[in-house]
GROMACS .gro file of C-alpha atoms in nm:
model
  383
    1MET     CA    1  -2.020   0.360  -1.718
    2SER     CA    2  -1.652   0.339  -1.727
    3GLN     CA    3  -1.662   0.147  -1.380
    4SER     CA    4  -1.885  -0.063  -1.533
    5ILE     CA    5  -1.696  -0.128  -1.841
    6GLU     CA    6  -1.394  -0.199  -1.672
    7VAL     CA    7  -1.608  -0.476  -1.462
    8LEU     CA    8  -1.662  -0.626  -1.789
    9ASN     CA    9  -1.334  -0.633  -1.934
   10LEU     CA   10  -1.172  -0.825  -1.624
   11ARG     CA   11  -1.520  -1.087  -1.667
   12THR     CA   12  -1.446  -1.082  -2.041
   13GLN     CA   13  -1.059  -1.164  -1.982
   14ARG     CA   14  -1.139  -1.433  -1.731
   15ASP     CA   15  -1.411  -1.582  -2.005
   16PHE     CA   16  -1.130  -1.538  -2.287
   17GLN     CA   17  -0.894  -1.851  -2.077
   18TYR     CA   18  -1.188  -2.046  -2.142
   19VAL     CA   19  -1.214  -1.970  -2.496
   20LEU     CA   20  -0.864  -2.054  -2.527
   21LYS     CA   21  -0.930  -2.365  -2.341
   22MET     CA   22  -1.211  -2.486  -2.571
   23GLU     CA   23  -0.960  -2.392  -2.859
   24THR     CA   24  -0.722  -2.679  -2.699
   25GLN     CA   25  -1.008  -2.921  -2.702
   26MET     CA   26  -1.162  -2.872  -3.031
   27LYS     CA   27  -0.782  -2.902  -3.170
   28GLY     CA   28  -0.770  -3.270  -2.957
   29LEU     CA   29  -1.164  -3.305  -3.098
   30LYS     CA   30  -1.014  -3.304  -3.437
   31ALA     CA   31  -0.700  -3.531  -3.378
   32LYS     CA   32  -0.972  -3.756  -3.287
   33PHE     CA   33  -1.167  -3.752  -3.552
   34ARG     CA   34  -0.884  -3.827  -3.772
   35GLN     CA   35  -0.765  -4.121  -3.572
   36ILE     CA   36  -1.163  -4.268  -3.621
   37GLU     CA   37  -1.106  -4.222  -3.982
   38ASP     CA   38  -0.782  -4.400  -3.995
   39ASP     CA   39  -0.934  -4.689  -3.827
   40ARG     CA   40  -1.334  -4.698  -3.801
   41LYS     CA   41  -1.362  -5.073  -3.726
   42THR     CA   42  -1.069  -5.124  -3.467
   43LEU     CA   43  -1.089  -4.794  -3.298
   44MET     CA   44  -1.444  -4.672  -3.270
   45THR     CA   45  -1.544  -4.800  -2.909
   46LYS     CA   46  -1.238  -4.643  -2.783
   47HIS     CA   47  -1.276  -4.314  -2.960
   48PHE     CA   48  -1.640  -4.243  -2.959
   49GLN     CA   49  -1.613  -4.316  -2.519
   50GLU     CA   50  -1.328  -4.075  -2.523
   51LEU     CA   51  -1.556  -3.784  -2.787
   52LYS     CA   52  -1.802  -3.830  -2.509
   53GLU     CA   53  -1.619  -3.728  -2.238
   54LYS     CA   54  -1.472  -3.491  -2.478
   55MET     CA   55  -1.801  -3.336  -2.552
   56ASP     CA   56  -1.933  -3.359  -2.170
   57GLU     CA   57  -1.614  -3.117  -2.064
   58LEU     CA   58  -1.708  -2.820  -2.318
   59LEU     CA   59  -2.131  -2.805  -2.249
   60PRO     CA   60  -2.046  -2.615  -1.924
   61LEU     CA   61  -1.868  -2.380  -2.208
   62ILE     CA   62  -2.171  -2.317  -2.360
   63PRO     CA   63  -2.286  -2.066  -2.087
   64VAL     CA   64  -1.995  -1.906  -2.071
   65LEU     CA   65  -1.990  -1.801  -2.430
   66GLU     CA   66  -2.347  -1.674  -2.449
   67GLN     CA   67  -2.204  -1.487  -2.186
   68TYR     CA   68  -1.940  -1.360  -2.300
   69LYS     CA   69  -2.147  -1.217  -2.657
   70THR     CA   70  -2.403  -1.025  -2.451
   71ASP     CA   71  -2.115  -0.879  -2.244
   72ALA     CA   72  -1.969  -0.788  -2.549
   73LYS     CA   73  -2.284  -0.617  -2.680
   74LEU     CA   74  -2.341  -0.477  -2.402
   75ILE     CA   75  -1.999  -0.269  -2.366
   76THR     CA   76  -2.043  -0.186  -2.774
   77GLN     CA   77  -2.406  -0.059  -2.646
   78PHE     CA   78  -2.207   0.187  -2.385
   79LYS     CA   79  -1.981   0.287  -2.632
   80GLU     CA   80  -2.213   0.374  -2.819
   81GLU     CA   81  -2.409   0.573  -2.582
   82ILE     CA   82  -2.077   0.771  -2.448
   83ARG     CA   83  -2.018   0.882  -2.811
   84ASN     CA   84  -2.371   0.983  -2.837
   85LEU     CA   85  -2.379   1.115  -2.507
   86SER     CA   86  -2.053   1.354  -2.619
   87THR     CA   87  -2.218   1.440  -2.948
   88VAL     CA   88  -2.490   1.616  -2.719
   89LEU     CA   89  -2.253   1.796  -2.507
   90THR     CA   90  -2.020   1.947  -2.714
   91GLY     CA   91  -2.364   2.075  -2.928
   92ILE     CA   92  -2.471   2.209  -2.564
   93GLN     CA   93  -2.158   2.337  -2.583
   94GLU     CA   94  -2.149   2.526  -2.912
   95GLU     CA   95  -2.536   2.619  -2.859
   96ILE     CA   96  -2.445   2.850  -2.494
   97GLY     CA   97  -2.118   3.012  -2.665
   98ALA     CA   98  -2.372   3.128  -2.937
   99TYR     CA   99  -2.535   3.351  -2.692
  100ASP     CA  100  -2.435   3.645  -2.446
  101TYR     CA  101  -2.565   3.648  -2.097
  102GLU     CA  102  -2.832   3.841  -2.165
  103GLU     CA  103  -2.993   3.619  -2.467
  104LEU     CA  104  -2.959   3.355  -2.247
  105HIS     CA  105  -3.167   3.544  -1.987
  106GLN     CA  106  -3.419   3.627  -2.186
  107ARG     CA  107  -3.464   3.271  -2.344
  108VAL     CA  108  -3.558   3.210  -1.977
  109LEU     CA  109  -3.796   3.437  -1.937
  110SER     CA  110  -3.946   3.306  -2.238
  111LEU     CA  111  -3.935   2.995  -2.129
  112GLU     CA  112  -4.088   3.084  -1.765
  113THR     CA  113  -4.357   3.291  -1.946
  114ARG     CA  114  -4.458   2.976  -2.112
  115LEU     CA  115  -4.456   2.720  -1.836
  116ARG     CA  116  -4.686   3.061  -1.693
  117ASP     CA  117  -4.907   3.026  -1.976
  118CYS     CA  118  -4.918   2.625  -1.943
  119MET     CA  119  -5.027   2.634  -1.581
  120LYS     CA  120  -5.313   2.859  -1.637
  121LYS     CA  121  -5.432   2.540  -1.875
  122LEU     CA  122  -5.472   2.348  -1.500
  123THR     CA  123  -5.819   2.406  -1.393
  124CYS     CA  124  -5.876   2.380  -1.052
  125GLY     CA  125  -5.748   2.010  -0.904
  126LYS     CA  126  -5.972   1.705  -0.705
  127LEU     CA  127  -5.776   1.672  -0.401
  128MET     CA  128  -5.645   1.283  -0.480
  129LYS     CA  129  -5.370   1.240  -0.175
  130ILE     CA  130  -5.202   1.374   0.109
  131THR     CA  131  -4.854   1.307   0.259
  132GLY     CA  132  -4.601   1.385   0.521
  133PRO     CA  133  -4.617   1.534   0.784
  134ILE     CA  134  -4.261   1.750   0.785
  135THR     CA  135  -4.264   1.891   1.126
  136VAL     CA  136  -4.153   2.227   1.063
  137LYS     CA  137  -4.108   2.391   1.440
  138ILE     CA  138  -4.223   2.233   1.802
  139SER     CA  139  -4.335   2.513   2.012
  140GLY     CA  140  -4.642   2.662   2.205
  141THR     CA  141  -4.907   2.484   2.350
  142ARG     CA  142  -5.154   2.203   2.237
  143PHE     CA  143  -5.376   2.388   2.061
  144GLY     CA  144  -5.309   2.686   1.772
  145ALA     CA  145  -5.253   2.841   1.451
  146TRP     CA  146  -4.970   2.927   1.200
  147MET     CA  147  -5.015   3.047   0.841
  148THR     CA  148  -4.866   3.193   0.556
  149ASP     CA  149  -5.029   3.439   0.315
  150PRO     CA  150  -5.103   3.257  -0.003
  151LEU     CA  151  -5.207   3.574  -0.218
  152ALA     CA  152  -4.797   3.689  -0.144
  153SER     CA  153  -4.594   3.786  -0.359
  154GLU     CA  154  -4.326   3.515  -0.427
  155LYS     CA  155  -4.032   3.679  -0.227
  156ASN     CA  156  -4.301   3.749   0.104
  157ASN     CA  157  -4.227   3.434   0.297
  158ARG     CA  158  -4.405   3.612   0.665
  159VAL     CA  159  -4.500   3.355   0.891
  160TRP     CA  160  -4.796   3.397   1.168
  161TYR     CA  161  -4.815   3.267   1.436
  162MET     CA  162  -5.127   3.236   1.713
  163ASP     CA  163  -5.053   3.076   1.994
  164SER     CA  164  -5.405   2.894   2.202
  165TYR     CA  165  -5.742   2.909   2.093
  166THR     CA  166  -5.873   3.208   2.367
  167ASN     CA  167  -5.765   3.451   2.583
  168ASN     CA  168  -5.489   3.572   2.371
  169LYS     CA  169  -5.463   3.882   2.157
  170ILE     CA  170  -5.107   3.870   2.044
  171VAL     CA  171  -4.996   3.745   1.660
  172ARG     CA  172  -4.632   3.709   1.614
  173GLU     CA  173  -4.457   3.763   1.250
  174TYR     CA  174  -4.182   3.624   1.122
  175LYS     CA  175  -3.988   3.693   0.788
  176SER     CA  176  -3.954   3.381   0.675
  177ILE     CA  177  -3.980   3.025   0.754
  178ALA     CA  178  -3.609   3.003   0.817
  179ASP     CA  179  -3.693   3.329   1.079
  180PHE     CA  180  -3.987   3.075   1.200
  181VAL     CA  181  -3.784   2.779   1.287
  182SER     CA  182  -3.496   2.970   1.452
  183GLY     CA  183  -3.748   3.207   1.654
  184ALA     CA  184  -3.616   3.510   1.508
  185GLU     CA  185  -3.973   3.730   1.538
  186SER     CA  186  -4.009   4.025   1.333
  187ARG     CA  187  -4.255   4.144   1.468
  188THR     CA  188  -4.571   4.179   1.725
  189TYR     CA  189  -4.943   4.292   1.654
  190ASN     CA  190  -5.173   4.287   1.899
  191LEU     CA  191  -5.505   4.295   1.861
  192PRO     CA  192  -5.787   4.504   1.975
  193PHE     CA  193  -6.018   4.174   2.019
  194LYS     CA  194  -5.948   3.838   2.171
  195TRP     CA  195  -5.993   3.600   1.905
  196ALA     CA  196  -6.151   3.205   1.978
  197GLY     CA  197  -6.055   2.877   1.785
  198THR     CA  198  -5.772   2.867   1.574
  199ASN     CA  199  -5.949   2.922   1.264
  200HIS     CA  200  -5.832   3.222   1.110
  201VAL     CA  201  -5.664   3.307   0.768
  202VAL     CA  202  -5.428   3.574   0.628
  203TYR     CA  203  -5.530   3.676   0.329
  204ASN     CA  204  -5.389   3.977   0.073
  205GLY     CA  205  -5.214   4.125   0.372
  206SER     CA  206  -5.529   4.123   0.650
  207LEU     CA  207  -5.572   3.870   0.914
  208TYR     CA  208  -5.956   3.694   0.918
  209PHE     CA  209  -6.058   3.598   1.264
  210ASN     CA  210  -6.324   3.502   1.494
  211LYS     CA  211  -6.436   3.771   1.765
  212TYR     CA  212  -6.447   3.535   2.107
  213GLN     CA  213  -6.748   3.491   2.254
  214SER     CA  214  -6.965   3.653   1.906
  215ASN     CA  215  -6.996   3.504   1.583
  216ILE     CA  216  -6.846   3.831   1.477
  217ILE     CA  217  -6.569   3.829   1.177
  218ILE     CA  218  -6.334   4.058   1.200
  219LYS     CA  219  -6.092   4.229   0.983
  220TYR     CA  220  -5.757   4.318   1.092
  221SER     CA  221  -5.527   4.513   0.822
  222PHE     CA  222  -5.153   4.418   0.952
  223ASP     CA  223  -4.997   4.709   0.742
  224SER     CA  224  -5.171   4.999   0.923
  225GLY     CA  225  -5.211   4.754   1.229
  226ARG     CA  226  -5.664   4.893   1.195
  227VAL     CA  227  -5.988   4.669   1.191
  228LEU     CA  228  -6.103   4.695   0.826
  229ALA     CA  229  -6.448   4.542   0.853
  230GLN     CA  230  -6.589   4.380   1.104
  231ARG     CA  231  -6.959   4.158   1.073
  232SER     CA  232  -7.207   3.962   1.269
  233LEU     CA  233  -7.225   3.571   1.016
  234GLU     CA  234  -7.631   3.511   1.040
  235TYR     CA  235  -7.680   3.220   1.275
  236ALA     CA  236  -7.396   3.116   1.319
  237GLY     CA  237  -7.292   2.919   1.663
  238PHE     CA  238  -7.034   3.012   1.848
  239HIS     CA  239  -6.869   2.958   2.148
  240ASN     CA  240  -6.903   2.598   2.156
  241VAL     CA  241  -7.216   2.556   2.069
  242TYR     CA  242  -7.121   2.383   1.687
  243PRO     CA  243  -6.736   2.292   1.743
  244TYR     CA  244  -6.491   2.055   1.581
  245THR     CA  245  -6.515   1.700   1.768
  246TRP     CA  246  -6.180   1.847   1.963
  247GLY     CA  247  -6.409   2.153   2.119
  248GLY     CA  248  -6.199   2.475   2.154
  249PHE     CA  249  -6.454   2.729   2.055
  250SER     CA  250  -6.370   2.633   1.678
  251ASP     CA  251  -6.741   2.718   1.597
  252ILE     CA  252  -6.608   2.900   1.322
  253ASP     CA  253  -6.414   2.815   1.029
  254LEU     CA  254  -6.221   3.083   0.866
  255MET     CA  255  -6.022   2.956   0.542
  256ALA     CA  256  -5.916   3.051   0.167
  257ASP     CA  257  -5.819   2.880  -0.149
  258GLU     CA  258  -5.745   2.932  -0.492
  259ILE     CA  259  -6.120   3.113  -0.525
  260GLY     CA  260  -6.119   3.314  -0.223
  261LEU     CA  261  -6.236   3.421   0.131
  262TRP     CA  262  -6.471   3.115   0.313
  263ALA     CA  263  -6.618   3.040   0.638
  264VAL     CA  264  -6.711   2.742   0.743
  265TYR     CA  265  -6.983   2.691   1.088
  266ALA     CA  266  -7.310   2.566   1.175
  267THR     CA  267  -7.658   2.735   1.269
  268ASN     CA  268  -7.955   2.592   1.405
  269GLN     CA  269  -8.178   2.611   1.095
  270ASN     CA  270  -7.942   2.353   0.916
  271ALA     CA  271  -7.967   2.133   1.275
  272GLY     CA  272  -7.584   2.150   1.345
  273ASN     CA  273  -7.464   2.028   0.984
  274ILE     CA  274  -7.176   2.205   0.796
  275VAL     CA  275  -7.344   2.549   0.619
  276ILE     CA  276  -7.038   2.682   0.371
  277SER     CA  277  -7.043   3.065   0.270
  278GLN     CA  278  -6.839   3.263   0.013
  279LEU     CA  279  -6.708   3.605   0.187
  280ASN     CA  280  -6.657   3.966   0.000
  281GLN     CA  281  -6.263   3.988   0.131
  282ASP     CA  282  -6.322   4.388   0.162
  283THR     CA  283  -6.709   4.373   0.320
  284LEU     CA  284  -6.696   4.040   0.485
  285GLU     CA  285  -7.072   4.024   0.328
  286VAL     CA  286  -7.203   3.639   0.274
  287LEU     CA  287  -7.220   3.627  -0.129
  288LYS     CA  288  -7.316   3.287  -0.162
  289SER     CA  289  -7.410   2.976   0.127
  290TRP     CA  290  -7.436   2.626   0.101
  291SER     CA  291  -7.608   2.420   0.330
  292THR     CA  292  -7.500   2.044   0.368
  293GLY     CA  293  -7.558   1.740   0.570
  294TYR     CA  294  -7.264   1.681   0.785
  295PRO     CA  295  -7.286   1.721   1.130
  296LYS     CA  296  -7.008   2.009   1.260
  297ARG     CA  297  -7.007   1.841   1.577
  298SER     CA  298  -6.881   1.463   1.414
  299ALA     CA  299  -6.579   1.714   1.189
  300GLY     CA  300  -6.249   1.640   1.300
  301GLU     CA  301  -6.138   1.919   1.109
  302SER     CA  302  -6.238   2.067   0.722
  303PHE     CA  303  -6.067   2.282   0.459
  304MET     CA  304  -6.118   2.431   0.109
  305ILE     CA  305  -5.966   2.378  -0.213
  306CYS     CA  306  -6.073   2.467  -0.528
  307GLY     CA  307  -6.424   2.564  -0.415
  308THR     CA  308  -6.456   2.225  -0.242
  309LEU     CA  309  -6.486   2.160   0.087
  310TYR     CA  310  -6.271   1.846   0.250
  311VAL     CA  311  -6.408   1.717   0.541
  312THR     CA  312  -6.221   1.485   0.831
  313ASN     CA  313  -6.420   1.261   1.042
  314SER     CA  314  -6.137   1.320   1.370
  315HIS     CA  315  -5.909   1.526   1.493
  316LEU     CA  316  -5.736   1.209   1.641
  317THR     CA  317  -5.474   0.866   1.560
  318GLY     CA  318  -5.660   0.747   1.226
  319ALA     CA  319  -5.819   1.038   1.076
  320LYS     CA  320  -5.903   1.061   0.733
  321VAL     CA  321  -6.059   1.326   0.488
  322TYR     CA  322  -6.415   1.164   0.505
  323TYR     CA  323  -6.629   1.423   0.297
  324SER     CA  324  -6.664   1.655   0.068
  325TYR     CA  325  -6.907   1.913  -0.069
  326SER     CA  326  -6.876   2.103  -0.394
  327THR     CA  327  -7.031   2.434  -0.457
  328LYS     CA  328  -6.938   2.425  -0.784
  329THR     CA  329  -7.198   2.159  -0.848
  330SER     CA  330  -7.406   2.178  -0.476
  331THR     CA  331  -7.296   1.778  -0.423
  332TYR     CA  332  -7.139   1.611  -0.194
  333GLU     CA  333  -6.967   1.251  -0.205
  334TYR     CA  334  -6.804   0.999   0.112
  335THR     CA  335  -6.433   0.982   0.036
  336ASP     CA  336  -6.161   0.812   0.188
  337ILE     CA  337  -5.778   0.995   0.214
  338PRO     CA  338  -5.595   0.884   0.452
  339PHE     CA  339  -5.304   1.113   0.646
  340HIS     CA  340  -5.041   1.055   0.902
  341ASN     CA  341  -5.181   1.239   1.227
  342GLN     CA  342  -4.825   1.147   1.354
  343TYR     CA  343  -4.888   1.336   1.685
  344PHE     CA  344  -5.231   1.249   1.780
  345HIS     CA  345  -5.449   1.559   1.781
  346ILE     CA  346  -5.492   1.822   1.516
  347SER     CA  347  -5.640   2.115   1.653
  348MET     CA  348  -5.594   2.353   1.285
  349LEU     CA  349  -5.580   2.199   0.942
  350ASP     CA  350  -5.580   2.452   0.674
  351TYR     CA  351  -5.515   2.492   0.307
  352ASN     CA  352  -5.257   2.724   0.124
  353ALA     CA  353  -5.321   2.786  -0.237
  354ARG     CA  354  -4.969   2.950  -0.318
  355ASP     CA  355  -4.782   2.672  -0.094
  356ARG     CA  356  -5.014   2.412  -0.262
  357ALA     CA  357  -4.978   2.238   0.077
  358LEU     CA  358  -5.194   2.215   0.429
  359TYR     CA  359  -5.066   2.388   0.685
  360ALA     CA  360  -5.144   2.174   1.056
  361TRP     CA  361  -5.090   2.275   1.438
  362ASN     CA  362  -5.041   1.889   1.554
  363ASN     CA  363  -5.017   1.909   1.933
  364GLY     CA  364  -4.826   2.149   1.981
  365HIS     CA  365  -4.583   2.088   1.642
  366GLN     CA  366  -4.641   2.291   1.369
  367VAL     CA  367  -4.649   2.069   1.008
  368LEU     CA  368  -4.688   2.061   0.653
  369PHE     CA  369  -4.880   1.805   0.461
  370ASN     CA  370  -4.828   1.805   0.071
  371VAL     CA  371  -5.166   1.724  -0.117
  372THR     CA  372  -5.187   1.576  -0.472
  373LEU     CA  373  -5.441   1.693  -0.695
  374PHE     CA  374  -5.629   1.578  -1.034
  375HIS     CA  375  -5.607   1.840  -1.268
  376VAL     CA  376  -5.818   1.859  -1.591
  377ILE     CA  377  -5.648   2.046  -1.856
  378LYS     CA  378  -5.874   2.359  -2.060
  379THR     CA  379  -5.867   2.344  -2.391
  380GLU     CA  380  -5.947   2.629  -2.607
  381ASP     CA  381  -6.342   2.527  -2.694
  382ASP     CA  382  -6.378   2.521  -2.278
  383THR     CA  383  -6.551   2.852  -2.128
   0.00000   0.00000   0.00000
């Protein structure tokens, strides 16, 4: 504002010179009028012409005067804003001075509690937009998976990394995204079985994955290093019977969202179309299933947000979210939500409810996409 006022002040000084010039011309006009009064008849024609010329000279000064008035008004507004801002800052300073650190800390905690209460009033959202990607790292083969635990505490930002879609049992752990980027590995796990595909998920401290050459789901605890549960997913196709469009034994896709743990797959009974099953996270028992009409082999990838499955139409350039199925209403719709497949081949795409982001493995690049959700505010009358 100080710079703006300085510029306006310089311009005002410049315009003031025009005003002085106009004042001189006005005095000249006044003298001419007196001459006209003294001898109207003899000098009328001559002085009229001179008067007209003087008036023509004055015409360009009119916009200058208008600008001068505008600038003067703007300077006045600036000064008023500065006075208001000074008053506000003084008030803040006085208010802060009235509280000690502990009181201020308690006020912050109270505000955080109120904010969390407000967040609870946001129901699960509907996907509206995908932006990005943000490239986090370039590593591994063309195909793989990386993830964080959506149920981990805010201080727990461990990253798990599983390269390749087959013939591998090694899971690499990093304490944070920063360690993941720098390659500072904290621990490795040697799983008891090889995995199939890239559609694993870490949920509440355990890894869920599809056992190689089977439709068996494994729950493996990172803390104990043991298999806590395993169960066959009845009728689910496996070993490239019903994969996504890119193949890679991606028949069974395990995922998690705000509601819980899910398996997405296809069966002969559903003519190769996608089946969605909600799983018990402890026993891997199927709690409920929904049969869709979307062919699994025509899907590029899929992910769950708030109980709705979103399916992309390709794993290559030009891919978009093309189809969604709501388990809440058992209805589907065709969508058109584009996203930028920057590295041309996506082999893993999973939603993380804590980060409100999509984790992707894009041709040897580990990337993140931000999602925009449409929320409905809960009212006291809602049940």
